[in-house]
Coordinates of C-alpha atoms and ligand atoms in Angstrom, one line a residue:
X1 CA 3.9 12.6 -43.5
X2 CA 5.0 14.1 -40.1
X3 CA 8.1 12.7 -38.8
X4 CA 9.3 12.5 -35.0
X5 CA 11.5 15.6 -34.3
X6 CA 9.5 18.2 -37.2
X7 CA 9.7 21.4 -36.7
X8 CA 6.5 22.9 -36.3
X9 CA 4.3 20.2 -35.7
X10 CA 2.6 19.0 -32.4
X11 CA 4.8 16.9 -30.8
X12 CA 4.6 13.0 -30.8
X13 CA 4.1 11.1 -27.3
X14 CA 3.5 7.6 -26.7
X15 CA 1.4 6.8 -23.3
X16 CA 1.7 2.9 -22.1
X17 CA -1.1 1.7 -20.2
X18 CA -4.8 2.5 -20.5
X19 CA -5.9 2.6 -16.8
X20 CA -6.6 5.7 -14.8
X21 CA -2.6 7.0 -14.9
X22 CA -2.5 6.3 -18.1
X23 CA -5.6 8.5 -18.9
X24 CA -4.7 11.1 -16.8
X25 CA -1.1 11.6 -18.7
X26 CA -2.8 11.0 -21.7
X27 CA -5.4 14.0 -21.4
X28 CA -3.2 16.6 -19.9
X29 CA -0.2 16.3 -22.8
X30 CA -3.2 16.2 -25.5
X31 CA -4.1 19.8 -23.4
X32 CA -0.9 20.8 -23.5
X33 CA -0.8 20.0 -27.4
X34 CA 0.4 17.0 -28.0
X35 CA -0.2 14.2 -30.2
X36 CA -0.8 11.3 -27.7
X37 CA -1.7 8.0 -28.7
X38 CA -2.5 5.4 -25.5
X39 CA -1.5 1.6 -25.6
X40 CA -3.4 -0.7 -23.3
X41 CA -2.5 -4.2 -23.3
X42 CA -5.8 -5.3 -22.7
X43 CA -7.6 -6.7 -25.7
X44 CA -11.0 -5.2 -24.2
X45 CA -12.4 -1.7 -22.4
X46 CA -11.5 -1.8 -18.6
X47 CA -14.9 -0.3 -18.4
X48 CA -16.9 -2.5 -15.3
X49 CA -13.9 -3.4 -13.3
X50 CA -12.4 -2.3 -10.1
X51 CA -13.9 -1.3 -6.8
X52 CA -13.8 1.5 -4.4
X53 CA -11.6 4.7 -4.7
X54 CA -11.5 8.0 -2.8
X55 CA -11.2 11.6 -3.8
X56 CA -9.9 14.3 -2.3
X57 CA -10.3 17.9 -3.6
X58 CA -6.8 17.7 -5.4
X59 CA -8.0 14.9 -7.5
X60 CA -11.1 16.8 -8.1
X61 CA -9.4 19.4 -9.5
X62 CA -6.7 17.6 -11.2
X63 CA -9.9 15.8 -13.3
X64 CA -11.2 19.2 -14.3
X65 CA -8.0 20.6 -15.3
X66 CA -7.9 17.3 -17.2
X67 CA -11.7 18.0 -18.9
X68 CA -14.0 16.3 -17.0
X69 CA -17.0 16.8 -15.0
X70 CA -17.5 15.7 -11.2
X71 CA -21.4 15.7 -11.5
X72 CA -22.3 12.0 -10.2
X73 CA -18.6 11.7 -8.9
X74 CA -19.5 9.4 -5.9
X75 CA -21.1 9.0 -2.9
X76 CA -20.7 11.8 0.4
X77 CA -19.8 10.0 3.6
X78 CA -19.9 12.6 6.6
X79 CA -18.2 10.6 9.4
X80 CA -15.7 8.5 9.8
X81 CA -16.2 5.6 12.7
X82 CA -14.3 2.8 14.3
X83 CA -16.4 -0.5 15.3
X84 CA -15.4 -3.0 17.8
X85 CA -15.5 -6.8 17.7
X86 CA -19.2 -6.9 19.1
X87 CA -20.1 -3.6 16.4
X88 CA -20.6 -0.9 18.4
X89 CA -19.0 2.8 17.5
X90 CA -16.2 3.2 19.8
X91 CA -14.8 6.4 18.2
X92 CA -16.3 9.1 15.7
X93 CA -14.5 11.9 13.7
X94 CA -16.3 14.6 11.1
X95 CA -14.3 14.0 8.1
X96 CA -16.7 14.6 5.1
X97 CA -15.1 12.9 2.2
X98 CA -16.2 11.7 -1.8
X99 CA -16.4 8.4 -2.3
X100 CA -16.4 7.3 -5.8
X101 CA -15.3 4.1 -8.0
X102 CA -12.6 3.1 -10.7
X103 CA -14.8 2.6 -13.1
X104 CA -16.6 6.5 -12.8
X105 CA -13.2 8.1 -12.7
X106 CA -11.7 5.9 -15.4
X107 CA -14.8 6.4 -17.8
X108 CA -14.5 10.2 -17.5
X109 CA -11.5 10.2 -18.6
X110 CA -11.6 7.4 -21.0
X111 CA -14.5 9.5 -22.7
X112 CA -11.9 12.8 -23.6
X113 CA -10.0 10.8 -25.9
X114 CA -10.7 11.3 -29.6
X115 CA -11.4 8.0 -31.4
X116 CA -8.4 6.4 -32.4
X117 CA -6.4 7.9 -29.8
X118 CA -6.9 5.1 -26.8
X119 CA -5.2 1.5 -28.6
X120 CA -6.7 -2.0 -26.9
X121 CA -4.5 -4.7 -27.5
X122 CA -1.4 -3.3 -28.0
X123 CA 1.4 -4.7 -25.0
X124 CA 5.1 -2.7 -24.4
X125 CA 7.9 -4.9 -24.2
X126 CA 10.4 -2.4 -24.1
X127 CA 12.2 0.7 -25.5
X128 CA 15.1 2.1 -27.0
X129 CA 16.6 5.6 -26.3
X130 CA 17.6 7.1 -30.0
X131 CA 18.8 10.6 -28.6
X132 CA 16.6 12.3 -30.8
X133 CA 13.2 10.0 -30.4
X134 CA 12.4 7.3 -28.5
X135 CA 11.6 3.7 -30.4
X136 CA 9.0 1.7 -28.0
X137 CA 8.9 -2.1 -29.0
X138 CA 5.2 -4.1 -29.1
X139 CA 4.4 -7.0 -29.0
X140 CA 1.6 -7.2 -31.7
X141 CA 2.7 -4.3 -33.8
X142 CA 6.7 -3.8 -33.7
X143 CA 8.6 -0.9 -33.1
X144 CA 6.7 2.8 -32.6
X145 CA 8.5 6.1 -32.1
X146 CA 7.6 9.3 -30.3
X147 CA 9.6 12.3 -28.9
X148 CA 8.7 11.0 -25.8
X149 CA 7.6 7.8 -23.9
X150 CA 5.7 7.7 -20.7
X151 CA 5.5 4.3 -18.7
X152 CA 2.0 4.1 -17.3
X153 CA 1.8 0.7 -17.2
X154 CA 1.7 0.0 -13.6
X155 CA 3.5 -2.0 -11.0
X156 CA 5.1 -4.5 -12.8
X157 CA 5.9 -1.9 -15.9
X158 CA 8.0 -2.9 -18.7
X159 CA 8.9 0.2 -19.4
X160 CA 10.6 0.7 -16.0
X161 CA 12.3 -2.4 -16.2
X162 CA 13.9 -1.0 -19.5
X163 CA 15.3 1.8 -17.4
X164 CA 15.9 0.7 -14.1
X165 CA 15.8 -3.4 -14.0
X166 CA 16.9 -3.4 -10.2
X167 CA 13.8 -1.7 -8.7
X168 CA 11.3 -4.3 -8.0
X169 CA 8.1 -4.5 -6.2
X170 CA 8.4 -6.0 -2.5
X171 CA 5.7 -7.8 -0.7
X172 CA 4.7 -6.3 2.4
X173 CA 3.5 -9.7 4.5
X174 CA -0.1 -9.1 3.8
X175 CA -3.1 -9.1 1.2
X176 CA -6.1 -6.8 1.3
X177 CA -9.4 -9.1 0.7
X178 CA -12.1 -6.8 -1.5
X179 CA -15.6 -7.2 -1.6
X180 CA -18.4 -5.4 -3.0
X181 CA -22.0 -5.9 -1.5
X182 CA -25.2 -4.4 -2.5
X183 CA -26.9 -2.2 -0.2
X184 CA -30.1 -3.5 -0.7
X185 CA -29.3 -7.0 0.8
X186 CA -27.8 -5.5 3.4
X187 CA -29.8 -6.2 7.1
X188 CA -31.4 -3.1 8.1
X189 CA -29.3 -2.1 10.8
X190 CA -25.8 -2.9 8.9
X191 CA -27.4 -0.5 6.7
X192 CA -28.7 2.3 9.7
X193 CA -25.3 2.2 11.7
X194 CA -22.2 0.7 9.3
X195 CA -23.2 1.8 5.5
X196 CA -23.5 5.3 5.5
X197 CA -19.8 5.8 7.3
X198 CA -16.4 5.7 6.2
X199 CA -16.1 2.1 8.7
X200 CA -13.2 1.3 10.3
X201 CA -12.0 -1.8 12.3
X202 CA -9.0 -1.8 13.9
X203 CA -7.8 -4.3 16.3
X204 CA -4.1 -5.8 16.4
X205 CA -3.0 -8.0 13.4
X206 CA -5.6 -7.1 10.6
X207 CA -7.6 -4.0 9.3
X208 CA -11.1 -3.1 8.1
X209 CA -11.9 0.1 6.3
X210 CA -15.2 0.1 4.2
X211 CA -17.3 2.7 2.6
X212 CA -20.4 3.1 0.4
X213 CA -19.8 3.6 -3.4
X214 CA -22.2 3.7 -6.5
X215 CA -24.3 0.5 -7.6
X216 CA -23.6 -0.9 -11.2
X217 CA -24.0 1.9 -14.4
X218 CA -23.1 4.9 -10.9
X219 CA -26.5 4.2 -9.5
X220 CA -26.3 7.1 -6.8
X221 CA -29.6 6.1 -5.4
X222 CA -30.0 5.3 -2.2
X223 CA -31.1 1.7 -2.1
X224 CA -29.1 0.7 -4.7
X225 CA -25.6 1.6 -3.6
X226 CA -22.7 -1.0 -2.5
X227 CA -20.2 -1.3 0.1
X228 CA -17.0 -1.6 -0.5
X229 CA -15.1 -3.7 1.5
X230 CA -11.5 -3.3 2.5
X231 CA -10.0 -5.8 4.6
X232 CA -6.0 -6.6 5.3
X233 CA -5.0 -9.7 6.8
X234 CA -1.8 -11.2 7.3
X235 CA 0.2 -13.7 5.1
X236 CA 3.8 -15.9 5.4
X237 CA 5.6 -16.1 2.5
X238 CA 4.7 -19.6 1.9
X239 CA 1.2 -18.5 2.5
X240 CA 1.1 -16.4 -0.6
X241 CA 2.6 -18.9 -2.9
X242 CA -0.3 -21.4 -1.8
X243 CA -3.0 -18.4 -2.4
X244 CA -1.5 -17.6 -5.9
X245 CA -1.9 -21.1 -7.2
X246 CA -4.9 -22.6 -8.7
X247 CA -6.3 -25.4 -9.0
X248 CA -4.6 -27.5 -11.8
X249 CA -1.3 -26.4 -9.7
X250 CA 0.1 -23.0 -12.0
X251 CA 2.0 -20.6 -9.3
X252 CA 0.9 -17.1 -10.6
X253 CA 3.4 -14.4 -10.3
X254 CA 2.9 -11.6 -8.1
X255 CA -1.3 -11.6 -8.4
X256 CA -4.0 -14.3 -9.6
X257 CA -7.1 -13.8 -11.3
X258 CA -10.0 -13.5 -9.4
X259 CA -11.8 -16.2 -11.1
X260 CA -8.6 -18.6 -10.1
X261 CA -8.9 -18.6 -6.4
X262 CA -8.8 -22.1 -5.3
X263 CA -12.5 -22.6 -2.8
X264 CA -9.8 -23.8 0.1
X265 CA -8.1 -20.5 -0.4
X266 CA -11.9 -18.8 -0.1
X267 CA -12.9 -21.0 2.7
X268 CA -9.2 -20.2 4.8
X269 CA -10.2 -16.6 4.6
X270 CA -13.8 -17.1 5.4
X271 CA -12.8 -18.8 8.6
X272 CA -10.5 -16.5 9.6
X273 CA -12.8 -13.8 9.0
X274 CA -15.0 -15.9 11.5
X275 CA -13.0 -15.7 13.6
X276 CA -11.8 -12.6 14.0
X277 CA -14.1 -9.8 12.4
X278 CA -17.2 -8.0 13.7
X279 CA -20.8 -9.3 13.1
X280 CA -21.6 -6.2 11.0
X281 CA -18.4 -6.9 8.6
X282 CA -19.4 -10.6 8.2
X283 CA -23.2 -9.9 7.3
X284 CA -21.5 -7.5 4.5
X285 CA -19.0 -10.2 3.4
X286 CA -21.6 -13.0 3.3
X287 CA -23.7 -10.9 0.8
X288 CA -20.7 -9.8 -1.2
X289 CA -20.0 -10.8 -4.9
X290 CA -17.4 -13.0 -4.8
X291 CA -14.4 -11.8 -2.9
X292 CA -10.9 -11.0 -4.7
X293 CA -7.5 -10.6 -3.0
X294 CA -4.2 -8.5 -4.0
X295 CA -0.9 -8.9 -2.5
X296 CA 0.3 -5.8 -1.1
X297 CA 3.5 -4.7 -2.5
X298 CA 5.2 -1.3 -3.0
X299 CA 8.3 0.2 -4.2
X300 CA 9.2 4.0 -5.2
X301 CA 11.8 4.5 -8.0
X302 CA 15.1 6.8 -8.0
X303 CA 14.2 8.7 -10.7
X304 CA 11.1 9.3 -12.7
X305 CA 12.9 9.6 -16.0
X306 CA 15.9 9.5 -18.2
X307 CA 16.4 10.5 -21.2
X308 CA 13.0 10.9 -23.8
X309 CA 11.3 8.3 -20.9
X310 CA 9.2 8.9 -18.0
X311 CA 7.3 7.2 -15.5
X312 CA 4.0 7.9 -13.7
X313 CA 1.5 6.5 -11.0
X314 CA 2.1 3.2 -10.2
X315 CA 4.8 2.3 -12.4
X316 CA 7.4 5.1 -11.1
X317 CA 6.3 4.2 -7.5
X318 CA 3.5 2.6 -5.1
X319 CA 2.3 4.3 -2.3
X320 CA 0.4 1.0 -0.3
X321 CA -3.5 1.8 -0.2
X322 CA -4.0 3.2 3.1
X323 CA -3.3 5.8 2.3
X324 CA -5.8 6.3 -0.9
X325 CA -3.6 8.2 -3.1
X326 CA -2.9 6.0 -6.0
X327 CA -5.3 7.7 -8.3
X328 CA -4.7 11.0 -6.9
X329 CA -0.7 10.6 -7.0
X330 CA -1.3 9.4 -10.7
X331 CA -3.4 12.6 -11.6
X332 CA -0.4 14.6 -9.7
X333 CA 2.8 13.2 -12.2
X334 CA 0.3 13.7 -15.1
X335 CA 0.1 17.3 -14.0
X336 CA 3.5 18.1 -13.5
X337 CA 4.6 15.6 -16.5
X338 CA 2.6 18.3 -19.0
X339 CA 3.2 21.0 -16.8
X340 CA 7.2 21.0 -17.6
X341 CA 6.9 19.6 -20.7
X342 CA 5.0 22.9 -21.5
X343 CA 7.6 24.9 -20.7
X344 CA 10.3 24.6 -23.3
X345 CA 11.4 22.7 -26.2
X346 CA 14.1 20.8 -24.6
X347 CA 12.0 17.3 -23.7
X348 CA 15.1 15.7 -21.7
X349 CA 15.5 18.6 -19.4
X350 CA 11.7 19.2 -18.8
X351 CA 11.7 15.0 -17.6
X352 CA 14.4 15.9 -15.5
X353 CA 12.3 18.5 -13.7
X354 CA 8.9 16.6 -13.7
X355 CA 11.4 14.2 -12.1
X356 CA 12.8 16.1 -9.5
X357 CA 9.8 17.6 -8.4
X358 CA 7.5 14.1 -8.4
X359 CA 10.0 11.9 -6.3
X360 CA 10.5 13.5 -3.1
X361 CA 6.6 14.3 -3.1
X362 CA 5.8 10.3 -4.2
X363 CA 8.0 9.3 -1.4
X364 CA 6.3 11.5 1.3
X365 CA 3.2 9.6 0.4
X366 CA 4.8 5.8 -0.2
X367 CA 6.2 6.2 3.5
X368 CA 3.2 7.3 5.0
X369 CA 1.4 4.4 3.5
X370 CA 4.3 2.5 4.8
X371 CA 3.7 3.5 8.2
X372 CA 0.0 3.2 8.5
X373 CA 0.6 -0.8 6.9
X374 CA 3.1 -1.2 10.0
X375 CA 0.6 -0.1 12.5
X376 CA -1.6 -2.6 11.5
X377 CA 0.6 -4.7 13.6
X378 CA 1.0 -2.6 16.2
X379 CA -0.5 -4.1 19.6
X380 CA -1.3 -2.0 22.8
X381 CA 1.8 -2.0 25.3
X382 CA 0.8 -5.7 27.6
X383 CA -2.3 -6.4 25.7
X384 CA -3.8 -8.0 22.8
X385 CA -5.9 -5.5 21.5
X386 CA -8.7 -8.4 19.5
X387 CA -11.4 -6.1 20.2
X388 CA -10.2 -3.4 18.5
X389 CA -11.1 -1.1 21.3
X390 CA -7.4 -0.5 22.2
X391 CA -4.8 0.5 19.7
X392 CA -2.4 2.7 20.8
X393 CA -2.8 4.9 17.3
X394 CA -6.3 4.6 16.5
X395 CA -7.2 8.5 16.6
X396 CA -3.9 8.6 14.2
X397 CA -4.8 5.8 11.9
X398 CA -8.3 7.5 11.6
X399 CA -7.1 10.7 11.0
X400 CA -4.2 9.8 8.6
X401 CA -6.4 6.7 6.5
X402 CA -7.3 7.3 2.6
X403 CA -5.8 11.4 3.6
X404 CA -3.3 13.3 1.2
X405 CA -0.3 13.9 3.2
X406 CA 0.5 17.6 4.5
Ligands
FAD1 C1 -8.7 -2.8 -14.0 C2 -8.2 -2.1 -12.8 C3 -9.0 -1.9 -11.7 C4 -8.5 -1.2 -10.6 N1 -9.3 -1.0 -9.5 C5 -8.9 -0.3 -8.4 C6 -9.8 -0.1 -7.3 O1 -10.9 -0.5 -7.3 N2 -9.3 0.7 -6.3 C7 -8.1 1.1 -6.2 O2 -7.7 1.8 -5.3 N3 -7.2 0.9 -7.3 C8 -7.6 0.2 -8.3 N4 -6.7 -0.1 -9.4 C9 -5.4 0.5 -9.3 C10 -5.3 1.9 -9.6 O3 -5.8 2.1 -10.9 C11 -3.9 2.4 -9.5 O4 -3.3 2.1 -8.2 C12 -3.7 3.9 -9.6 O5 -4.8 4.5 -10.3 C13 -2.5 4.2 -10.5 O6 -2.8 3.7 -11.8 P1 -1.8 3.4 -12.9 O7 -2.6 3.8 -14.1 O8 -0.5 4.1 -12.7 O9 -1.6 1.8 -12.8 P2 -2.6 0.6 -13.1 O10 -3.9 1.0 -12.6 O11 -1.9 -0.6 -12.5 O12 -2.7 0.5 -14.7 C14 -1.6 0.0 -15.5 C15 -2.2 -0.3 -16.8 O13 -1.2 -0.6 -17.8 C16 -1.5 -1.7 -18.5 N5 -0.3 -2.4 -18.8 C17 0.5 -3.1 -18.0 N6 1.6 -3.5 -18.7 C18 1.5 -3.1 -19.9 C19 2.3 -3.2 -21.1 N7 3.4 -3.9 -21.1 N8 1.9 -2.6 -22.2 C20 0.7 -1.9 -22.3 N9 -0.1 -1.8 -21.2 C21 0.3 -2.4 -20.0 C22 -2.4 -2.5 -17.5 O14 -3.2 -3.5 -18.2 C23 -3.2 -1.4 -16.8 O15 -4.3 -1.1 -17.5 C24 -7.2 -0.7 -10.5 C25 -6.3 -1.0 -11.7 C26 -6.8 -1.6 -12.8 C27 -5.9 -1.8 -14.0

């Protein structure tokens, strides 16, 4: 039997974390000839979750150089526009742009793997550093080893908090509220003058960016489309602990399950959107399935990797989701993680590179998202800025929005 370390032999890597980073790094080492086997925690397929995503024509390529297809990718939007609080366009820009979904980019993916290859059920707990391999611990199936370990397994990963425990995800003061509604309910003219644009609202204190995606099984059609609905909106600390908490009292740590949300915590943010959010927006929220929140909270690590051990998209650092790069920075370190690990036989100096090249070009993109999250608060010099007619950046918030940094 082939051991770890064999001369001669492809190469053993062990991938934790079965979303779309995981995929990504999962497909390009397996190009690159190695023996990759995936561990997802999950006990079922991911297949049927998430919402809206972007592309950009890095990602594109980046899931052709990976083996997929783009036929049926997503949805073109032509124009981007801002609405104000009464719903008319107050500014337009050209920005043609493919929308697309989790799901379609995580099932293209997901379908490269050769059976037996992608592991439900199967949770990291940690890892120890041999030298010469690299043991990962499980929960439901003990110790693995590999040449190499990648930590794909997101924000809160457990593999980076075997190699660097101080970096922690911080929360940013605010939640983005999701929704998905299907075009055909929509009113007709929410669906003449809002759904076919990339939608932005933008007034002082909370942000609204929506766009149309697929319907369910990436119905293209139009007529059966949804909008996806993006909406930040500001929280105090003690806010958040009351929204993570169901109903027979359990604090949940960092996120909740959709399915938790107390109704008081659904009716607070249905008031609030009341009160403050175009007529437009509302008809879309009021025909949404239900509507799911996540806390926003980033961090960027040091280093990418020690030793045998690396780590990619979300778990090696977040970049917020303005700026729509998550997927696309996750396709990125899978690139570059095969990339160098192509290049030579020495696997601790080719981490080292994929390191040193990935963090400075993370970090661009975490403080760019960074800075479009703190312009959210931005109000216009002596005024209020509730009609979000008036920011003082919204040209720059348009142009910059869901956009790979230069
Ligand atoms: C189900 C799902 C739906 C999403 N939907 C959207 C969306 O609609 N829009 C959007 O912009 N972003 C979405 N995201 C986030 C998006 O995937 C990431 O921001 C980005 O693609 C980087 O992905 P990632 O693979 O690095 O991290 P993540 O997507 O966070 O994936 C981490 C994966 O690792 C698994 N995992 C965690 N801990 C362990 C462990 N200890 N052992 C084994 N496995 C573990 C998790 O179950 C998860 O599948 C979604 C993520 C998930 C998991």
């Amino acid at each position: 039997m082939r051991k770890v370390g064999d001369v001669g032999v492809a190469r053993k890597a062990i991938v934790s974390g079965g979303s779309i980073g995981g995929l990504f790094a999962a497909n390009m080492l397996r190009n690159a000839g190695w023996d990759v086997t995936l561990l997802e925690r999950t006990g079922v397929e991911l297949s049927g979750r998430g919402a809206g995503i972007v592309t950009h024509d890095l990602l594109n390529a980046l899931i052709v150089k990976a083996g997929a297809t783009l036929d049926d990718l997503g949805v073109k939007v032509e124009k981007r526009v801002a609405f104000d609080l009464d719903g008319n366009a107050v500014r337009t820009i050209d920005y043609p742009q493919v929308v697309t979904s989790w799901d379609r980019v995580h099932s293209l993916l997901r379908a490269l793997m050769p059976e037996g290859t992608y592991r439900l059920g199967v949770t990291a707990t940690g890892y120890r550093d041999l030298g010469d391999r690299v043991v990962l611990d499980t929960a439901e199936e003990g110790p693995m080893e590999a040449d190499i370990l990648v930590g794909a397994d997101g924000f809160r990963s457990a593999v980076r908090a075997t190699m660097l425990p101080e970096i922690q995800p911080r929360f940013a003061g605010y939640v983005v509220w999701r929704a998905l509604a299907h075009e055909k309910d929509l009113p007709e003219d929410v669906r003449r003058d809002v759904f076919e644009h990339f939608g932005f609202f933008v007034p002082a204190g909370t942000q609204i960016i929506g766009y149309p995606i697929a319907g369910p099984g990436n119905d293209l059609r139009p007529g059966h489309r949804r909008y996806n609905f993006v909406w930040y909106a500001p929280v105090n600390g003690s806010g958040l602990d009351d929204m993570l908490t169901d109903a027979s009292g359990t604090r949940h740590d960092l996120s909740i399950p959709p399915p938790l949300v107390r109704k008081e915590v659904l009716d607070q943010m249905q008031a609030f959107a009341a009160a403050h959010l175009p007529k437009p927006f509302l008809e879309i929220l009021a025909r949404s399935e239900r509507p799911f929140f996540t806390p926003i909270y980033d961090h960027c690590s040091p280093v990418f990797a020690k030793g045998r051990v690396a780590l990619s998209g979300d778990a090696a650092c977040v970049a917020r989701p303005h700026i729509g790069m998550g997927v696309t920075k996750a396709a990125c370190d899978a690139e570059a993680l095969a990339r160098h690990l192509g290049k030579g036989d020495d696997v601790v100096a080719s981490l080292q590179a994929y390191s040193a090249e990935r963090v400075p070009q993370s970090r661009t993109a975490h403080e760019m998202a960074q800075e479009l999250g703190r312009l959210i608060f931005d109000k216009p010099a002596g005024g209020e800025n509730r009609d979000g007619r008036s920011h003082p950046d919204i040209e720059w918030i348009m142009a910059k929005t869901a956009v790979v940094p230069a």
